[in-house]
């Protein structure tokens, strides 16, 4: 018996996968010998198991290994006794006594079938009592090796395997101050263990990044301050790892089965925040007529935060869900939206969409459309922005282009954001409106 591990390291990936490495000390007799380890995860990937002796690598040779996870369920046990006799015990309520019958199990695949006193019963009330537990069943998942042992010394074994259904995700809470120009960011790591086993005092490592896998066929706070503080990441140490990022918990922790737990990833206060009102078009608008009808469009509210040392951050942030809160007039934080964000390297900008603006309205109308040839189109657009707020706002209008495009005329200057995107920055006065028009030619 391999006993309990002396040390455990668990590396959890974002793709619902974990690498478990266990250290075990065993003293084995010389020759061919079997070693059994029980209590492994039910969701282990058996073909991923490796074992080696770190202390005497040439003294231990693996001849065979097999994984057993036949747990004794009701249906599985009864199927083992088809063609054999069992006892059925029932309580006779009218006579207030226990009654016991002997039954021959005829079938257990699509319902229970018994033969009792020459008659066939399709099911039968009472407890089914089996004479023994068949050898093929095990109470806990078990891994067994057949070794050829050439050493009389104690082996320091390292056992490693992959397991499914052990995952992690990042969750962020961003609290905006009254000025909306500063905010506090807290990051948490949420770990969910559904793999069928727990790990005591494990060294936990988290890998951020998408690893390639072969697909098998058919988760009252501190408020904004004027002085920025560097992000506190005292629990999880981040370091590059191949093309990914590794987060190493500096202390051992228990990861119990069927448990969801949170560990603080970071805390940063007084971060500079900017708010953006955004209207986005579509490439499909440019190559077909819209009948001159007005099209109302949502005005998205996007919060932007630079992930830089100058802004109190500057560390790789794993992807997850960001939840935003805003202080009201009484200084109480109120929930204003959430968004899923991807992995964010240092010096990139975190963008979180909180929802749609209530008091800023956008309407789009196609003023003209021509199909010049089979693959050449020309259209003119008017986008009206109305501001019902008591203060002026600035709205970004982003228009995706397609094919070989050129803007023929434009009422406002625009920025070429990339090869297929133009961007208008439009100030809209309080209680007023602003219109932008442009004509574009598209060749496919």
Short mmCIF file of C-alpha atoms in Angstrom, two decimals:
data_model
loop_
_atom_site.label_atom_id
_atom_site.label_comp_id
_atom_site.label_asym_id
_atom_site.label_seq_id
_atom_site.Cartn_x
_atom_site.Cartn_y
_atom_site.Cartn_z
CA UNK A 1 0.00 0.00 0.00
CA UNK A 2 1.37 3.42 -1.01
CA UNK A 3 -0.09 5.15 2.06
CA UNK A 4 -0.61 8.91 2.18
CA UNK A 5 1.50 11.37 0.16
CA UNK A 6 4.18 13.32 2.02
CA UNK A 7 3.75 16.36 -0.25
CA UNK A 8 1.27 17.43 -2.95
CA UNK A 9 1.52 20.06 -5.66
CA UNK A 10 -1.59 20.96 -7.70
CA UNK A 11 -1.27 23.02 -10.89
CA UNK A 12 -4.67 24.15 -12.16
CA UNK A 13 -5.24 25.29 -15.75
CA UNK A 14 -8.05 27.48 -17.08
CA UNK A 15 -9.34 24.67 -19.30
CA UNK A 16 -10.94 22.63 -16.48
CA UNK A 17 -7.79 20.55 -16.03
CA UNK A 18 -5.21 20.07 -13.28
CA UNK A 19 -1.81 18.44 -12.96
CA UNK A 20 -1.31 16.71 -9.60
CA UNK A 21 2.17 15.75 -8.38
CA UNK A 22 2.50 13.66 -5.24
CA UNK A 23 5.60 12.65 -3.27
CA UNK A 24 5.48 9.25 -1.52
CA UNK A 25 8.03 7.22 0.46
CA UNK A 26 7.77 3.43 0.07
CA UNK A 27 9.90 0.46 1.07
CA UNK A 28 9.38 -2.43 -1.34
CA UNK A 29 10.64 -6.03 -1.34
CA UNK A 30 13.00 -6.94 -4.15
CA UNK A 31 11.69 -8.54 -7.28
CA UNK A 32 8.29 -8.17 -8.93
CA UNK A 33 5.98 -6.39 -6.51
CA UNK A 34 2.60 -4.67 -6.65
CA UNK A 35 1.98 -1.23 -5.13
CA UNK A 36 -1.54 0.09 -4.65
CA UNK A 37 -2.58 3.72 -4.09
CA UNK A 38 -6.19 4.48 -3.11
CA UNK A 39 -8.20 7.70 -2.86
CA UNK A 40 -7.21 9.19 -6.21
CA UNK A 41 -9.61 11.49 -8.09
CA UNK A 42 -12.54 9.81 -9.83
CA UNK A 43 -11.92 12.17 -12.79
CA UNK A 44 -8.28 11.16 -13.24
CA UNK A 45 -7.01 10.64 -16.81
CA UNK A 46 -5.43 7.18 -16.38
CA UNK A 47 -3.23 7.34 -19.46
CA UNK A 48 -1.57 10.50 -18.12
CA UNK A 49 -0.17 8.78 -14.98
CA UNK A 50 3.61 8.73 -14.54
CA UNK A 51 5.65 7.38 -11.63
CA UNK A 52 9.39 7.45 -10.97
CA UNK A 53 11.82 6.92 -8.13
CA UNK A 54 13.76 10.12 -7.51
CA UNK A 55 16.11 8.49 -5.02
CA UNK A 56 16.90 5.30 -6.99
CA UNK A 57 15.79 5.81 -10.61
CA UNK A 58 17.65 2.72 -11.88
CA UNK A 59 16.36 0.50 -9.11
CA UNK A 60 12.66 0.63 -9.99
CA UNK A 61 11.11 -0.37 -13.32
CA UNK A 62 7.39 -0.03 -14.08
CA UNK A 63 6.07 -3.19 -15.76
CA UNK A 64 2.32 -2.50 -15.61
CA UNK A 65 -0.13 0.02 -14.21
CA UNK A 66 -3.90 0.02 -14.09
CA UNK A 67 -6.62 2.25 -12.67
CA UNK A 68 -9.77 0.88 -11.04
CA UNK A 69 -12.87 2.93 -10.32
CA UNK A 70 -15.72 0.40 -10.17
CA UNK A 71 -17.73 1.84 -7.30
CA UNK A 72 -20.52 -0.34 -5.83
CA UNK A 73 -23.72 1.35 -7.03
CA UNK A 74 -27.19 -0.22 -6.74
CA UNK A 75 -27.57 -1.08 -10.43
CA UNK A 76 -23.98 -2.24 -10.92
CA UNK A 77 -24.17 -4.58 -7.91
CA UNK A 78 -27.49 -6.09 -8.90
CA UNK A 79 -26.23 -6.80 -12.44
CA UNK A 80 -23.38 -8.82 -10.92
CA UNK A 81 -25.94 -11.17 -9.32
CA UNK A 82 -28.01 -11.94 -12.42
CA UNK A 83 -28.49 -15.73 -12.38
CA UNK A 84 -27.79 -15.93 -8.64
CA UNK A 85 -30.01 -15.93 -5.56
CA UNK A 86 -30.29 -13.02 -3.11
CA UNK A 87 -32.47 -12.17 -0.12
CA UNK A 88 -35.25 -9.58 -0.14
CA UNK A 89 -36.38 -8.28 3.27
CA UNK A 90 -39.63 -6.34 3.60
CA UNK A 91 -41.72 -5.17 6.55
CA UNK A 92 -45.27 -6.46 6.63
CA UNK A 93 -47.18 -3.49 8.07
CA UNK A 94 -50.55 -5.24 8.69
CA UNK A 95 -48.83 -8.06 10.62
CA UNK A 96 -46.14 -5.71 12.00
CA UNK A 97 -43.33 -8.14 11.25
CA UNK A 98 -40.30 -8.59 9.02
CA UNK A 99 -40.65 -10.98 6.07
CA UNK A 100 -37.74 -12.48 4.15
CA UNK A 101 -37.85 -14.21 0.76
CA UNK A 102 -35.23 -15.85 -1.44
CA UNK A 103 -35.19 -14.49 -5.00
CA UNK A 104 -33.37 -15.50 -8.18
CA UNK A 105 -32.23 -12.38 -10.08
CA UNK A 106 -33.33 -12.79 -13.71
CA UNK A 107 -32.55 -9.31 -15.00
CA UNK A 108 -31.36 -5.86 -13.89
CA UNK A 109 -30.83 -3.92 -17.11
CA UNK A 110 -34.24 -2.35 -17.78
CA UNK A 111 -35.85 -2.73 -14.37
CA UNK A 112 -35.53 -5.53 -11.83
CA UNK A 113 -36.83 -9.04 -12.62
CA UNK A 114 -36.98 -11.81 -9.98
CA UNK A 115 -38.14 -15.40 -9.75
CA UNK A 116 -39.69 -16.17 -6.35
CA UNK A 117 -41.42 -19.52 -5.58
CA UNK A 118 -41.70 -20.29 -9.29
CA UNK A 119 -43.30 -16.96 -10.18
CA UNK A 120 -41.69 -14.05 -12.07
CA UNK A 121 -41.86 -10.61 -10.40
CA UNK A 122 -41.19 -7.38 -12.28
CA UNK A 123 -39.69 -5.60 -9.33
CA UNK A 124 -40.30 -6.38 -5.68
CA UNK A 125 -40.62 -4.21 -2.55
CA UNK A 126 -38.08 -4.44 0.22
CA UNK A 127 -34.35 -4.30 0.79
CA UNK A 128 -32.12 -6.41 -1.48
CA UNK A 129 -29.47 -8.22 0.56
CA UNK A 130 -26.41 -9.55 -1.29
CA UNK A 131 -24.25 -12.36 0.08
CA UNK A 132 -20.93 -10.54 -0.56
CA UNK A 133 -19.24 -7.67 -2.38
CA UNK A 134 -17.83 -8.89 -5.73
CA UNK A 135 -14.07 -8.60 -6.09
CA UNK A 136 -14.20 -6.28 -9.08
CA UNK A 137 -15.64 -3.42 -7.03
CA UNK A 138 -13.57 -0.96 -5.05
CA UNK A 139 -14.71 1.50 -2.41
CA UNK A 140 -12.38 4.24 -3.65
CA UNK A 141 -10.58 4.87 -6.94
CA UNK A 142 -7.38 2.80 -6.91
CA UNK A 143 -4.17 2.89 -8.96
CA UNK A 144 -2.00 -0.23 -8.99
CA UNK A 145 1.52 -0.68 -10.37
CA UNK A 146 3.53 -3.81 -11.01
CA UNK A 147 7.17 -2.91 -10.36
CA UNK A 148 10.44 -4.71 -10.77
CA UNK A 149 12.32 -3.53 -7.71
CA UNK A 150 16.12 -3.83 -7.64
CA UNK A 151 16.79 -1.73 -4.53
CA UNK A 152 16.53 -2.50 -0.82
CA UNK A 153 16.39 1.20 0.12
CA UNK A 154 13.37 3.45 0.58
CA UNK A 155 12.12 4.92 -2.70
CA UNK A 156 11.13 8.59 -2.96
CA UNK A 157 8.36 8.24 -5.51
CA UNK A 158 6.98 11.09 -7.58
CA UNK A 159 3.51 10.31 -8.94
CA UNK A 160 2.01 12.71 -11.48
CA UNK A 161 -1.32 12.66 -13.30
CA UNK A 162 -3.88 14.89 -14.97
CA UNK A 163 -7.42 15.20 -13.61
CA UNK A 164 -10.55 16.78 -15.02
CA UNK A 165 -13.14 18.94 -13.25
CA UNK A 166 -10.65 20.95 -11.20
CA UNK A 167 -10.73 24.50 -12.49
CA UNK A 168 -10.12 28.13 -11.60
CA UNK A 169 -11.25 31.54 -12.74
CA UNK A 170 -10.51 35.15 -11.89
CA UNK A 171 -13.13 37.54 -10.50
CA UNK A 172 -12.62 41.29 -10.21
CA UNK A 173 -14.46 43.97 -8.27
CA UNK A 174 -13.96 47.56 -9.48
CA UNK A 175 -15.41 50.29 -7.26
CA UNK A 176 -15.70 53.72 -8.89
CA UNK A 177 -15.51 56.80 -6.71
CA UNK A 178 -17.92 59.75 -6.86
CA UNK A 179 -15.69 61.54 -9.37
CA UNK A 180 -15.67 58.48 -11.72
CA UNK A 181 -12.01 59.26 -12.46
CA UNK A 182 -10.57 57.04 -9.71
CA UNK A 183 -11.37 53.50 -8.66
CA UNK A 184 -10.29 50.58 -6.48
CA UNK A 185 -9.69 47.16 -7.99
CA UNK A 186 -9.76 43.85 -6.10
CA UNK A 187 -9.02 40.53 -7.78
CA UNK A 188 -9.96 37.09 -6.52
CA UNK A 189 -9.15 33.58 -7.70
CA UNK A 190 -12.08 31.16 -7.48
CA UNK A 191 -11.13 27.47 -7.42
CA UNK A 192 -13.73 24.74 -7.98
CA UNK A 193 -12.86 21.14 -7.20
CA UNK A 194 -15.27 18.53 -8.59
CA UNK A 195 -12.65 15.91 -9.51
CA UNK A 196 -13.65 13.39 -6.84
CA UNK A 197 -10.77 13.80 -4.37
CA UNK A 198 -9.39 16.37 -1.97
CA UNK A 199 -5.80 17.51 -1.44
CA UNK A 200 -4.47 18.47 2.00
CA UNK A 201 -1.75 21.10 2.47
CA UNK A 202 -1.15 21.30 -1.27
CA UNK A 203 1.19 23.76 -2.99
CA UNK A 204 -1.18 25.47 -5.41
CA UNK A 205 -0.14 26.88 -8.79
CA UNK A 206 -2.44 28.46 -11.37
CA UNK A 207 -1.67 28.72 -15.09
CA UNK A 208 -3.28 31.56 -17.09
CA UNK A 209 -3.43 31.01 -20.83
CA UNK A 210 -5.07 28.66 -23.29
CA UNK A 211 -3.16 25.40 -23.63
CA UNK A 212 -3.75 23.24 -26.72
CA UNK A 213 -5.42 19.91 -26.04
CA UNK A 214 -6.51 17.03 -28.24
CA UNK A 215 -10.30 16.88 -28.30
CA UNK A 216 -11.74 13.45 -27.73
CA UNK A 217 -14.64 12.45 -30.04
CA UNK A 218 -18.29 12.10 -29.08
CA UNK A 219 -17.37 30.44 -11.78
CA UNK A 220 -17.99 48.84 3.02
CA UNK A 221 -14.88 48.61 0.98
CA UNK A 222 -11.98 51.00 0.68
CA UNK A 223 -12.93 53.86 -1.63
CA UNK A 224 -10.97 55.85 -4.20
CA UNK A 225 -8.02 57.86 -2.93
CA UNK A 226 -6.01 60.54 -4.64
CA UNK A 227 -2.71 58.76 -3.92
CA UNK A 228 -2.23 55.59 -5.97
CA UNK A 229 -0.76 52.53 -4.30
CA UNK A 230 1.03 49.68 -6.03
CA UNK A 231 -1.09 46.53 -6.37
CA UNK A 232 -0.83 44.22 -3.37
CA UNK A 233 -0.21 40.68 -4.67
CA UNK A 234 1.32 39.26 -1.51
CA UNK A 235 -0.45 35.87 -1.66
CA UNK A 236 0.01 34.85 -5.29
CA UNK A 237 3.41 35.32 -6.90
CA UNK A 238 3.24 35.77 -10.67
CA UNK A 239 5.99 34.65 -13.07
CA UNK A 240 6.27 33.86 -16.79
CA UNK A 241 5.97 30.19 -17.72
CA UNK A 242 6.59 29.23 -21.37
CA UNK A 243 3.96 31.27 -23.30
CA UNK A 244 1.66 31.46 -20.28
CA UNK A 245 1.70 33.04 -16.82
CA UNK A 246 2.03 31.09 -13.59
CA UNK A 247 0.53 32.23 -10.28
CA UNK A 248 2.11 30.51 -7.28
CA UNK A 249 0.37 30.57 -3.90
CA UNK A 250 3.13 31.16 -1.36
CA UNK A 251 1.56 28.96 1.32
CA UNK A 252 0.06 25.46 1.34
CA UNK A 253 -3.73 25.19 1.28
CA UNK A 254 -6.43 22.51 1.49
CA UNK A 255 -8.42 21.87 -1.69
CA UNK A 256 -11.36 19.76 -0.55
CA UNK A 257 -13.55 17.74 -2.87
CA UNK A 258 -16.86 19.37 -3.88
CA UNK A 259 -15.50 22.71 -2.68
CA UNK A 260 -15.41 26.20 -4.16
CA UNK A 261 -12.95 28.54 -2.46
CA UNK A 262 -11.57 32.02 -3.13
CA UNK A 263 -8.04 33.35 -2.72
CA UNK A 264 -7.15 37.02 -3.06
CA UNK A 265 -5.21 37.76 -6.23
CA UNK A 266 -4.59 41.51 -5.87
CA UNK A 267 -5.81 44.75 -4.36
CA UNK A 268 -5.03 48.16 -5.86
CA UNK A 269 -6.45 51.53 -4.85
CA UNK A 270 -6.67 54.93 -6.47
CA UNK A 271 -6.45 53.74 -10.08
CA UNK A 272 -7.12 56.22 -12.87
CA UNK A 273 -10.38 55.39 -14.66
CA UNK A 274 -11.90 56.78 -17.86
CA UNK A 275 -15.47 56.38 -19.08
CA UNK A 276 -16.31 56.02 -22.77
CA UNK A 277 -19.70 56.23 -24.53
CA UNK A 278 -19.51 54.05 -27.62
CA UNK A 279 -21.69 53.57 -30.72
CA UNK A 280 -20.65 50.83 -33.14
CA UNK A 281 -21.71 50.20 -36.72
CA UNK A 282 -21.59 47.01 -38.79
CA UNK A 283 -19.84 45.97 -42.00
CA UNK A 284 -23.18 44.71 -43.32
CA UNK A 285 -24.56 48.26 -43.36
CA UNK A 286 -22.27 49.21 -46.25
CA UNK A 287 -23.34 46.68 -48.90
CA UNK A 288 -27.15 46.60 -48.79
CA UNK A 289 -30.03 49.11 -48.70
CA UNK A 290 -31.87 49.85 -45.46
CA UNK A 291 -34.95 51.52 -46.94
CA UNK A 292 -34.32 54.90 -45.32
CA UNK A 293 -35.71 53.83 -41.95
CA UNK A 294 -34.27 55.15 -38.72
CA UNK A 295 -32.31 52.57 -36.75
CA UNK A 296 -31.95 53.14 -33.02
CA UNK A 297 -28.65 51.90 -31.67
CA UNK A 298 -27.50 51.30 -28.11
CA UNK A 299 -24.91 53.64 -26.66
CA UNK A 300 -22.60 51.34 -24.69
CA UNK A 301 -20.90 52.54 -21.51
CA UNK A 302 -17.30 51.30 -21.34
CA UNK A 303 -14.95 51.78 -18.39
CA UNK A 304 -11.25 51.83 -19.30
CA UNK A 305 -8.31 51.22 -17.00
CA UNK A 306 -4.63 51.14 -18.03
CA UNK A 307 -2.79 48.10 -16.63
CA UNK A 308 0.50 49.92 -16.01
CA UNK A 309 2.87 50.53 -13.11
CA UNK A 310 2.19 54.25 -13.42
CA UNK A 311 -1.47 53.43 -12.72
CA UNK A 312 -0.70 51.21 -9.73
CA UNK A 313 -0.93 47.88 -11.59
CA UNK A 314 1.42 46.60 -14.32
CA UNK A 315 0.98 42.85 -13.70
CA UNK A 316 -0.49 40.15 -15.99
CA UNK A 317 -4.20 39.86 -15.18
CA UNK A 318 -5.87 36.51 -15.97
CA UNK A 319 -9.19 36.64 -17.79
CA UNK A 320 -12.42 36.42 -15.82
CA UNK A 321 -15.50 38.41 -14.86
CA UNK A 322 -15.25 42.06 -13.75
CA UNK A 323 -18.09 43.47 -11.63
CA UNK A 324 -18.45 47.22 -11.30
CA UNK A 325 -19.78 49.30 -8.44
CA UNK A 326 -20.32 53.08 -8.23
CA UNK A 327 -20.56 55.20 -5.10
CA UNK A 328 -23.87 57.01 -4.72
CA UNK A 329 -24.32 60.41 -3.06
CA UNK A 330 -24.22 58.80 0.39
CA UNK A 331 -20.93 57.03 -0.36
CA UNK A 332 -22.51 53.58 -0.68
CA UNK A 333 -21.36 51.38 -3.57
CA UNK A 334 -24.12 50.32 -6.02
CA UNK A 335 -23.81 47.56 -8.61
CA UNK A 336 -23.74 49.02 -12.15
CA UNK A 337 -22.84 46.04 -14.36
CA UNK A 338 -20.43 43.25 -15.16
CA UNK A 339 -18.47 42.01 -18.15
CA UNK A 340 -16.23 39.12 -19.12
CA UNK A 341 -12.66 40.20 -19.81
CA UNK A 342 -9.81 38.31 -21.47
CA UNK A 343 -6.22 37.83 -20.32
CA UNK A 344 -4.59 41.25 -20.03
CA UNK A 345 -0.79 41.69 -20.28
CA UNK A 346 0.94 44.67 -18.64
CA UNK A 347 0.59 48.06 -20.34
CA UNK A 348 -2.62 47.03 -22.11
CA UNK A 349 -6.02 48.60 -21.39
CA UNK A 350 -8.78 46.84 -19.49
CA UNK A 351 -12.17 47.58 -21.06
CA UNK A 352 -15.33 46.71 -19.14
CA UNK A 353 -18.79 47.27 -20.64
CA UNK A 354 -21.20 48.20 -17.85
CA UNK A 355 -24.37 48.42 -19.95
CA UNK A 356 -26.21 50.97 -22.09
CA UNK A 357 -26.53 54.70 -21.49
CA UNK A 358 -30.05 55.77 -20.47
CA UNK A 359 -29.90 59.50 -21.30
CA UNK A 360 -27.82 59.37 -24.48
CA UNK A 361 -29.60 58.16 -27.63
CA UNK A 362 -28.20 57.21 -31.04
CA UNK A 363 -30.11 56.89 -34.31
CA UNK A 364 -28.71 55.86 -37.69
CA UNK A 365 -30.29 56.53 -41.09
CA UNK A 366 -29.06 55.52 -44.55
CA UNK A 367 -29.43 58.71 -46.65
CA UNK A 368 -28.36 57.13 -49.92
CA UNK A 369 -27.36 53.76 -51.40
CA UNK A 370 -26.02 52.84 -54.85
CA UNK A 371 -24.76 49.60 -56.30
CA UNK A 372 -22.35 50.91 -58.88
CA UNK A 373 -21.33 47.47 -60.16
CA UNK A 374 -21.56 43.82 -59.12
CA UNK A 375 -18.98 44.30 -56.37
CA UNK A 376 -18.91 48.08 -55.85
CA UNK A 377 -21.24 49.90 -53.44
CA UNK A 378 -21.66 53.48 -52.32
CA UNK A 379 -23.72 54.64 -49.34
CA UNK A 380 -24.27 57.75 -47.23
CA UNK A 381 -24.99 57.67 -43.51
CA UNK A 382 -26.27 60.10 -40.91
CA UNK A 383 -25.81 59.27 -37.21
CA UNK A 384 -27.67 61.48 -34.74
CA UNK A 385 -26.65 61.63 -31.09
CA UNK A 386 -29.04 63.17 -28.55
CA UNK A 387 -27.90 64.01 -25.02
CA UNK A 388 -30.62 64.31 -22.36
CA UNK A 389 -28.12 64.71 -19.49
CA UNK A 390 -27.48 67.98 -17.67
CA UNK A 391 -23.84 67.94 -18.66
CA UNK A 392 -22.04 67.63 -21.98
CA UNK A 393 -20.73 64.22 -23.03
CA UNK A 394 -18.30 62.88 -25.59
CA UNK A 395 -19.37 59.93 -27.76
CA UNK A 396 -17.13 57.67 -29.86
CA UNK A 397 -18.71 56.47 -33.11
CA UNK A 398 -16.84 53.46 -34.46
CA UNK A 399 -17.59 52.35 -38.03
CA UNK A 400 -16.18 49.04 -39.33
CA UNK A 401 -15.21 49.04 -43.01
CA UNK A 402 -14.82 46.14 -45.44
CA UNK A 403 -13.02 45.36 -48.71
CA UNK A 404 -11.33 48.22 -50.56
CA UNK A 405 -13.01 51.23 -48.98
CA UNK A 406 -12.67 54.98 -49.17
CA UNK A 407 -14.54 57.80 -47.42
CA UNK A 408 -15.68 60.26 -50.09
CA UNK A 409 -17.08 63.01 -47.85
CA UNK A 410 -17.38 63.48 -44.09
CA UNK A 411 -18.99 66.18 -41.93
CA UNK A 412 -16.44 65.64 -39.14
CA UNK A 413 -12.81 64.59 -39.08
CA UNK A 414 -12.23 60.93 -38.29
CA UNK A 415 -9.37 58.78 -37.08
CA UNK A 416 -8.34 55.65 -38.96
CA UNK A 417 -8.15 53.28 -36.00
CA UNK A 418 -6.90 50.40 -38.13
CA UNK A 419 -7.05 49.15 -41.74
CA UNK A 420 -10.80 48.51 -41.53
CA UNK A 421 -12.10 50.89 -38.85
CA UNK A 422 -12.77 54.63 -38.67
CA UNK A 423 -13.61 56.49 -35.47
CA UNK A 424 -15.40 59.80 -34.86
CA UNK A 425 -15.06 61.60 -31.51
CA UNK A 426 -18.13 63.79 -31.10
CA UNK A 427 -18.87 66.27 -28.28
CA UNK A 428 -22.61 66.44 -27.57
CA UNK A 429 -23.85 69.45 -25.55
CA UNK A 430 -26.11 69.09 -22.51
CA UNK A 431 -29.73 68.79 -23.65
CA UNK A 432 -28.62 68.99 -27.28
CA UNK A 433 -27.71 66.81 -30.24
CA UNK A 434 -24.93 66.29 -32.74
CA UNK A 435 -25.03 64.76 -36.22
CA UNK A 436 -22.26 63.18 -38.21
CA UNK A 437 -22.64 62.29 -41.87
CA UNK A 438 -20.25 60.51 -44.18
CA UNK A 439 -20.27 58.89 -47.63
CA UNK A 440 -18.24 55.76 -48.29
CA UNK A 441 -17.44 53.61 -51.33
CA UNK A 442 -16.79 49.90 -50.81
CA UNK A 443 -15.35 47.44 -53.34
CA UNK A 444 -15.45 43.75 -52.53
#
